[in-house]
C-alpha positions as semicolon CSV with decimal commas, in nm:
position;residue;x (nm);y (nm);z (nm)
1;A;-1,812;0,675;-0,417
2;T;-2,071;0,399;-0,400
3;A;-2,444;0,412;-0,568
4;G;-2,715;0,181;-0,515
5;S;-2,943;0,039;-0,272
6;G;-2,632;-0,155;-0,122
7;G;-2,390;0,163;-0,169
8;L;-2,413;0,255;0,220
9;H;-2,282;-0,066;0,321
10;A;-2,025;-0,077;0,065
11;A;-1,926;0,334;0,154
12;T;-1,885;0,213;0,509
13;V;-1,589;-0,052;0,389
14;V;-1,447;0,218;0,188
15;K;-1,431;0,497;0,456
16;L;-1,311;0,201;0,708
17;R;-1,034;0,054;0,494
18;H;-0,915;0,383;0,322
19;R;-0,535;0,451;0,334
20;D;-0,358;0,743;0,180
21;D;-0,084;0,490;0,086
22;L;-0,299;0,237;-0,111
23;D;-0,152;0,070;-0,379
24;G;-0,358;-0,064;-0,667
25;D;-0,396;-0,427;-0,524
26;D;-0,496;-0,311;-0,177
27;A;-0,757;-0,080;-0,353
28;I;-0,891;-0,410;-0,559
29;D;-0,920;-0,565;-0,219
30;V;-1,119;-0,284;-0,054
31;A;-1,337;-0,281;-0,355
32;V;-1,414;-0,674;-0,342
33;E;-1,487;-0,643;0,037
34;A;-1,727;-0,344;-0,011
35;L;-1,907;-0,520;-0,261
36;F;-1,897;-0,839;-0,054
37;Q;-2,040;-0,666;0,253
38;A;-2,294;-0,456;0,057
39;A;-2,425;-0,779;-0,126
40;D;-2,441;-0,965;0,206
41;E;-2,639;-0,683;0,365
42;D;-2,863;-0,607;0,056
43;S;-3,062;-0,870;-0,119
44;A;-3,060;-0,614;-0,455
45;T;-2,689;-0,625;-0,453
46;G;-2,487;-0,848;-0,646
47;G;-2,138;-0,915;-0,500
48;P;-1,846;-1,143;-0,618
49;D;-1,992;-1,506;-0,651
50;A;-1,666;-1,729;-0,689
51;M;-1,883;-2,022;-0,704
52;R;-2,040;-1,922;-1,042
53;G;-1,709;-1,747;-1,144
54;I;-1,896;-1,406;-1,140
55;Y;-1,662;-1,089;-1,028
56;P;-1,713;-0,724;-1,043
57;A;-1,554;-0,538;-1,380
58;V;-1,265;-0,328;-1,225
59;A;-1,057;-0,073;-1,366
60;R;-0,786;0,143;-1,261
61;I;-0,762;0,495;-1,379
62;T;-0,371;0,624;-1,359
63;A;-0,198;0,923;-1,525
64;D;-0,156;0,670;-1,807
65;G;-0,553;0,639;-1,857
66;F;-0,800;0,398;-1,808
67;E;-0,708;0,018;-1,765
68;R;-0,934;-0,274;-1,707
69;V;-0,814;-0,531;-1,458
70;E;-0,793;-0,864;-1,590
71;D;-1,088;-1,081;-1,426
72;L;-0,816;-1,367;-1,340
73;A;-0,675;-1,084;-1,113
74;I;-1,014;-0,992;-0,951
75;A;-1,065;-1,376;-0,917
76;E;-0,738;-1,412;-0,730
77;R;-0,802;-1,105;-0,530
78;T;-1,174;-1,234;-0,415
79;E;-0,999;-1,580;-0,312
80;V;-0,784;-1,434;-0,097
81;F;-1,032;-1,219;0,047
82;L;-1,290;-1,504;0,094
83;D;-1,001;-1,739;0,262
84;G;-0,928;-1,474;0,509
85;M;-1,358;-1,461;0,584
86;R;-1,339;-1,837;0,620
87;S;-1,025;-1,833;0,881
88;R;-1,185;-1,550;1,077
89;N;-1,527;-1,767;1,116
90;R;-1,350;-2,064;1,247
């Protein structure tokens, strides 16, 4: 689910990238991309900002309960995404 002024853009990414077999890291990748694309299209949406070290708070909800994903893991996944974007734009 998405909400807010950039929610439509984020929801589009979530819909396009959803697969029934997403694992935890894949789901984080989808969330990072969704926030990046939403922020790119909507000036009121804040997305990942590697330059300033600003990343979204991400949690996993599993059968074991709520687990906050470490910021370092989100930073690493964001860098992988940004590297992919850079290589596509060359």
